[in-house]
Amino acid sequence: MLRLRIVLLCSLFCTKFRVSNSASAFVLSSSREAFSSFTPRKDMCYLEGKVLYRNSCYQLNTQGPCEENERLVLDSDAASRANPIFEAICLEKSCQGNDIYWPQDNYCYTPDSTKDLCQTKGTSVQIDMFGEGYCDCIQSPPHARMPNVKGNAPCYQLYTRAQCKQHQYLVENSYKTECIFNPCSFRGSNFVPWKDGSCHRLRTRGPCNTNEEFTILEDTKEPGCKETGSSNPLFVVDIPMNCKPDHGGECAEEFSIARGEEFRFQLLRSAERARKRKKKNC
C-alpha cells in the first residue's frame, strides 16, 4: 500500500510539473509572437509609405539595408497566402541599374523602352511591391478606372469627364471611383472647383502662388497646388514629418492616416495580384 501511494504521488507530481512546463512554454511562446509581430511599429512604417525590416522602416524597391546587388521587396510567397503576411525580404536584383523586370517575357527593359508594353488607354508600366513590372493607371497626374469595371480597363484622369455623363467628372473616394456633378462644367473642359467655390482650369496657375500649378495632387487625389517641375505636392519647411500642408501652409492632420490607409490598400492589391500570378503558374 505504501509503495502504491509513493507511485501515485510521483505520478501526480510529474503530471503537475509537465503542466507547469507546458504553461510556461505557452506564455513564453505567446510573448515571443507578440514581440515579434511589431504591429505598432509596422503601422508607423505604413504611415510613411514604408515597410518594417529588422525593426526599422524602409521604402520598398530600394537597396535599403540589403547588399549592393539586392533590393528590398515583399515576400511574394507570404503575400499570396489565403491570409497574406506582408514581410519584406532582400532579393537579388533581376536587372541592372534602373531597368525594369517584365515577368511576361522574363526580359529587362530600360524605363524609356517600356512605353509600348502597356497598350491600354491611360496606363503605364509600374513597379509592384515584389520588384516586377506591370500595367496600371498612370500615377501623375492621377488616373483611375471607371466605376464597376474589372481587369485591364482604360484609365482616365481624375476630375475630367472621362466616360461620365455631361456635366460630371470622375473622382475617387475611399479607393472607389464615381461620377459626380461638376459645378464648374459651365466654364468649359478641365475646369474644377477650388475650396472657396471658385472655378479654375487644371494645369494653369489658377488660385496658386507663383511657381505653382493648379493640378490633381498624387497623394490626396484632389485639386491642389504643386510646385512647378516637382513630381510631389508642395511641402513647406518646418512642418512635421508625414504632414501634408494645405495651401495656407497649415498641417492637414488627416494626411498621415490617409497615407497609411492607402499603403495598406496597396498591400492588399499586391497580395491579390500575387495570388492570381501563383494560381496562373500552377
Short mmCIF file of C-alpha atoms in Angstrom, two decimals:
data_model
loop_
_atom_site.label_atom_id
_atom_site.label_comp_id
_atom_site.label_asym_id
_atom_site.label_seq_id
_atom_site.Cartn_x
_atom_site.Cartn_y
_atom_site.Cartn_z
CA MET A 1 0.00 0.00 0.00
CA LEU A 2 2.84 2.38 0.87
CA ARG A 3 4.52 1.61 -2.43
CA LEU A 4 1.27 2.37 -4.28
CA ARG A 5 0.94 5.74 -2.53
CA ILE A 6 4.51 6.63 -3.45
CA VAL A 7 3.84 5.77 -7.10
CA LEU A 8 0.64 7.84 -7.12
CA LEU A 9 2.38 10.82 -5.51
CA CYS A 10 5.21 10.63 -8.01
CA SER A 11 2.75 10.39 -10.86
CA LEU A 12 0.79 13.40 -9.58
CA PHE A 13 3.96 15.43 -9.07
CA CYS A 14 5.27 14.63 -12.54
CA THR A 15 1.92 15.49 -14.11
CA LYS A 16 1.83 18.85 -12.34
CA PHE A 17 5.40 19.51 -13.37
CA ARG A 18 4.65 18.77 -17.00
CA VAL A 19 1.58 21.03 -16.99
CA SER A 20 3.58 23.79 -15.39
CA ASN A 21 6.30 23.49 -18.02
CA SER A 22 3.71 23.43 -20.78
CA ALA A 23 2.02 26.54 -19.43
CA SER A 24 5.35 28.34 -19.15
CA ALA A 25 6.23 27.37 -22.69
CA PHE A 26 2.87 28.65 -23.91
CA VAL A 27 3.33 32.00 -22.15
CA LEU A 28 6.87 32.29 -23.46
CA SER A 29 5.74 31.40 -26.98
CA SER A 30 2.88 33.90 -26.84
CA SER A 31 5.22 36.61 -25.60
CA ARG A 32 7.65 35.92 -28.42
CA GLU A 33 4.85 36.04 -31.00
CA ALA A 34 3.54 39.32 -29.61
CA PHE A 35 7.05 40.76 -29.51
CA SER A 36 7.99 39.58 -32.99
CA SER A 37 4.84 40.91 -34.66
CA PHE A 38 5.82 44.58 -34.13
CA THR A 39 2.30 45.60 -35.14
CA PRO A 40 2.54 49.18 -33.76
CA ARG A 41 5.92 49.62 -35.44
CA LYS A 42 4.56 48.29 -38.73
CA ASP A 43 1.72 50.80 -38.54
CA MET A 44 4.21 53.61 -38.03
CA CYS A 45 6.09 52.46 -41.12
CA TYR A 46 2.86 52.32 -43.14
CA LEU A 47 2.17 55.97 -42.26
CA GLU A 48 5.44 56.78 -44.02
CA GLY A 49 4.63 54.56 -47.00
CA LYS A 50 7.33 52.12 -45.91
CA VAL A 51 7.66 48.59 -44.53
CA LEU A 52 9.26 47.20 -41.41
CA TYR A 53 12.53 45.30 -41.77
CA ARG A 54 14.66 44.41 -38.76
CA ASN A 55 12.83 46.94 -36.61
CA SER A 56 13.43 49.87 -38.98
CA CYS A 57 11.31 51.44 -41.72
CA TYR A 58 12.47 51.23 -45.34
CA GLN A 59 10.99 52.04 -48.71
CA LEU A 60 10.32 49.09 -50.99
CA ASN A 61 12.23 48.65 -54.26
CA THR A 62 15.31 50.35 -52.86
CA GLN A 63 18.60 48.91 -51.64
CA GLY A 64 17.76 49.90 -48.07
CA PRO A 65 19.63 47.57 -45.68
CA CYS A 66 20.31 44.99 -48.41
CA GLU A 67 23.54 44.15 -50.23
CA GLU A 68 24.67 46.17 -53.24
CA ASN A 69 23.17 43.75 -55.78
CA GLU A 70 19.91 43.36 -53.85
CA ARG A 71 16.79 45.38 -53.18
CA LEU A 72 14.08 45.30 -50.55
CA VAL A 73 10.77 43.80 -51.76
CA LEU A 74 7.77 41.96 -50.37
CA ASP A 75 7.94 38.20 -49.99
CA SER A 76 5.54 37.10 -52.76
CA ASP A 77 5.03 33.61 -51.30
CA ALA A 78 3.94 35.01 -47.93
CA ALA A 79 1.74 37.65 -49.58
CA SER A 80 -0.01 35.10 -51.80
CA ARG A 81 -1.39 33.08 -48.88
CA ALA A 82 -5.11 32.98 -48.10
CA ASN A 83 -4.30 35.14 -45.07
CA PRO A 84 -1.49 37.25 -46.53
CA ILE A 85 1.59 38.12 -44.50
CA PHE A 86 3.43 41.25 -45.55
CA GLU A 87 7.09 40.65 -44.83
CA ALA A 88 9.99 42.42 -46.51
CA ILE A 89 12.97 40.45 -47.78
CA CYS A 90 16.24 41.23 -49.53
CA LEU A 91 16.15 39.77 -53.04
CA GLU A 92 18.80 39.73 -55.73
CA LYS A 93 18.04 42.23 -58.48
CA SER A 94 16.73 40.71 -61.70
CA CYS A 95 18.01 43.60 -63.82
CA GLN A 96 20.90 46.02 -63.83
CA GLY A 97 20.65 49.64 -62.77
CA ASN A 98 17.15 51.09 -63.10
CA ASP A 99 16.00 48.56 -65.69
CA ILE A 100 12.55 47.05 -65.11
CA TYR A 101 11.95 43.31 -64.99
CA TRP A 102 8.93 42.28 -67.09
CA PRO A 103 7.71 38.83 -65.90
CA GLN A 104 5.56 38.22 -69.00
CA ASP A 105 8.64 37.59 -71.14
CA ASN A 106 11.40 37.47 -68.49
CA TYR A 107 13.22 40.40 -70.10
CA CYS A 108 14.67 43.57 -68.62
CA TYR A 109 13.63 46.91 -70.12
CA THR A 110 15.05 50.37 -69.72
CA PRO A 111 12.50 52.94 -68.46
CA ASP A 112 12.41 54.55 -71.92
CA SER A 113 11.70 51.25 -73.68
CA THR A 114 8.63 50.37 -71.60
CA LYS A 115 6.26 52.76 -73.37
CA ASP A 116 4.91 50.09 -75.71
CA LEU A 117 4.40 47.42 -73.04
CA CYS A 118 1.07 48.84 -71.83
CA GLN A 119 -1.35 49.32 -74.71
CA THR A 120 -4.49 50.16 -72.71
CA LYS A 121 -5.50 53.83 -72.62
CA GLY A 122 -4.31 55.74 -69.56
CA THR A 123 -1.95 53.01 -68.31
CA SER A 124 1.80 52.84 -67.93
CA VAL A 125 4.40 50.46 -66.54
CA GLN A 126 4.58 50.47 -62.75
CA ILE A 127 6.85 48.51 -60.41
CA ASP A 128 4.93 46.43 -57.89
CA MET A 129 5.92 45.67 -54.31
CA PHE A 130 7.67 42.49 -55.45
CA GLY A 131 10.02 44.40 -57.74
CA GLU A 132 8.34 43.38 -61.00
CA GLY A 133 6.78 45.46 -63.76
CA TYR A 134 3.06 45.50 -64.51
CA CYS A 135 0.49 47.77 -66.17
CA ASP A 136 -1.64 50.08 -64.06
CA CYS A 137 -3.25 53.51 -64.20
CA ILE A 138 -0.92 56.48 -64.74
CA GLN A 139 0.03 57.99 -61.39
CA SER A 140 0.96 61.54 -62.38
CA PRO A 141 -1.45 63.14 -62.87
CA PRO A 142 -3.62 60.55 -61.09
CA HIS A 143 -5.73 58.35 -63.36
CA ALA A 144 -8.36 55.78 -62.40
CA ARG A 145 -10.78 53.35 -63.98
CA MET A 146 -14.49 53.95 -64.36
CA PRO A 147 -16.78 52.57 -61.61
CA ASN A 148 -17.63 48.87 -61.63
CA VAL A 149 -15.09 47.79 -64.24
CA LYS A 150 -12.63 44.95 -63.85
CA GLY A 151 -9.48 43.76 -65.50
CA ASN A 152 -7.21 45.87 -67.66
CA ALA A 153 -9.84 48.52 -68.46
CA PRO A 154 -8.90 52.02 -69.70
CA CYS A 155 -7.91 54.65 -67.14
CA TYR A 156 -8.90 58.30 -67.18
CA GLN A 157 -7.51 61.35 -65.44
CA LEU A 158 -9.38 62.21 -62.26
CA TYR A 159 -11.52 65.35 -62.28
CA THR A 160 -12.13 65.09 -66.02
CA ARG A 161 -15.33 63.95 -67.70
CA ALA A 162 -13.80 60.59 -68.71
CA GLN A 163 -16.80 58.40 -69.64
CA CYS A 164 -19.18 60.15 -67.25
CA LYS A 165 -22.38 61.88 -68.26
CA GLN A 166 -22.46 65.51 -69.32
CA HIS A 167 -21.61 68.00 -66.53
CA GLN A 168 -19.99 65.24 -64.44
CA TYR A 169 -16.39 64.30 -63.68
CA LEU A 170 -14.59 61.24 -62.37
CA VAL A 171 -13.43 61.28 -58.73
CA GLU A 172 -12.04 58.70 -56.32
CA ASN A 173 -13.23 58.38 -52.72
CA SER A 174 -12.22 55.61 -50.32
CA TYR A 175 -10.47 53.77 -53.18
CA LYS A 176 -13.66 53.69 -55.27
CA THR A 177 -14.40 55.83 -58.30
CA GLU A 178 -17.67 57.55 -59.10
CA CYS A 179 -19.07 60.16 -61.44
CA ILE A 180 -20.38 63.26 -59.67
CA PHE A 181 -21.67 66.66 -60.72
CA ASN A 182 -19.02 69.20 -61.71
CA PRO A 183 -20.20 72.67 -60.65
CA CYS A 184 -17.60 74.23 -62.96
CA SER A 185 -18.58 72.38 -66.13
CA PHE A 186 -20.30 75.52 -67.48
CA ARG A 187 -16.85 77.17 -67.73
CA GLY A 188 -15.56 74.57 -70.18
CA SER A 189 -13.38 71.46 -70.14
CA ASN A 190 -10.86 70.85 -67.34
CA PHE A 191 -12.39 73.47 -65.03
CA VAL A 192 -12.76 72.25 -61.45
CA PRO A 193 -13.78 73.96 -58.19
CA TRP A 194 -11.34 75.29 -55.60
CA LYS A 195 -12.17 75.05 -51.90
CA ASP A 196 -13.62 78.58 -51.90
CA GLY A 197 -16.06 77.62 -54.67
CA SER A 198 -14.24 79.44 -57.47
CA CYS A 199 -13.57 77.63 -60.77
CA HIS A 200 -10.12 77.20 -62.27
CA ARG A 201 -8.67 75.29 -65.20
CA LEU A 202 -6.30 72.45 -64.40
CA ARG A 203 -2.62 72.76 -65.33
CA THR A 204 -2.70 76.55 -65.02
CA ARG A 205 -1.62 78.81 -62.16
CA GLY A 206 -5.25 79.10 -61.04
CA PRO A 207 -5.51 80.10 -57.35
CA CYS A 208 -1.92 79.06 -56.61
CA ASN A 209 1.18 81.09 -55.81
CA THR A 210 3.99 81.96 -58.19
CA ASN A 211 5.91 78.89 -59.42
CA GLU A 212 2.95 76.65 -58.58
CA GLU A 213 0.49 74.83 -60.80
CA PHE A 214 -3.16 74.02 -60.15
CA THR A 215 -3.43 70.27 -60.68
CA ILE A 216 -4.59 66.99 -59.15
CA LEU A 217 -2.21 66.01 -56.36
CA GLU A 218 -0.85 62.48 -56.36
CA ASP A 219 -1.15 61.97 -52.59
CA THR A 220 -4.64 63.31 -51.98
CA LYS A 221 -6.04 62.76 -55.50
CA GLU A 222 -7.80 66.09 -55.17
CA PRO A 223 -7.25 69.52 -56.74
CA GLY A 224 -4.36 71.43 -55.20
CA CYS A 225 -1.22 73.44 -55.81
CA LYS A 226 2.06 71.81 -56.77
CA GLU A 227 5.43 73.41 -57.29
CA THR A 228 6.21 73.69 -61.00
CA GLY A 229 8.53 70.94 -62.16
CA SER A 230 8.03 68.88 -58.99
CA SER A 231 6.60 65.36 -59.02
CA ASN A 232 5.42 65.66 -55.42
CA PRO A 233 2.96 68.05 -53.74
CA LEU A 234 4.45 71.24 -52.33
CA PHE A 235 5.90 70.82 -48.86
CA VAL A 236 6.59 73.74 -46.55
CA VAL A 237 9.70 73.97 -44.38
CA ASP A 238 9.38 73.28 -40.63
CA ILE A 239 6.33 71.03 -40.76
CA PRO A 240 6.13 67.64 -39.01
CA MET A 241 7.21 64.53 -40.91
CA ASN A 242 4.37 62.96 -42.92
CA CYS A 243 2.34 66.14 -42.63
CA LYS A 244 0.67 67.26 -45.85
CA PRO A 245 0.33 71.05 -45.71
CA ASP A 246 -2.75 72.71 -47.13
CA HIS A 247 -2.47 75.73 -49.42
CA GLY A 248 -2.12 78.01 -46.41
CA GLY A 249 0.87 76.05 -45.13
CA GLU A 250 -1.02 74.51 -42.22
CA CYS A 251 -0.71 70.82 -41.42
CA ALA A 252 -3.59 68.63 -42.55
CA GLU A 253 -3.58 66.13 -39.68
CA GLU A 254 -5.59 63.51 -41.52
CA PHE A 255 -2.93 63.13 -44.21
CA SER A 256 -0.73 60.65 -42.32
CA ILE A 257 -3.71 58.45 -41.53
CA ALA A 258 -4.91 58.61 -45.12
CA ARG A 259 -1.46 57.71 -46.38
CA GLY A 260 -1.31 54.71 -44.05
CA GLU A 261 -4.70 53.51 -45.27
CA GLU A 262 -3.64 53.98 -48.88
CA PHE A 263 -0.48 51.95 -48.28
CA ARG A 264 -2.47 49.13 -46.67
CA PHE A 265 -4.81 49.18 -49.65
CA GLN A 266 -1.83 48.84 -51.99
CA LEU A 267 -0.55 45.93 -49.90
CA LEU A 268 -3.88 44.14 -50.32
CA ARG A 269 -3.86 44.81 -54.06
CA SER A 270 -0.36 43.38 -54.26
CA ALA A 271 -1.47 40.29 -52.34
CA GLU A 272 -4.35 39.77 -54.77
CA ARG A 273 -2.00 40.11 -57.73
CA ALA A 274 0.41 37.62 -56.14
CA ARG A 275 -2.39 35.07 -55.64
CA LYS A 276 -3.54 35.40 -59.25
CA ARG A 277 0.00 35.01 -60.53
CA LYS A 278 0.62 31.96 -58.34
CA LYS A 279 -2.65 30.37 -59.49
CA LYS A 280 -1.77 31.04 -63.13
CA ASN A 281 1.64 29.40 -62.75
CA CYS A 282 0.24 26.28 -61.10
#
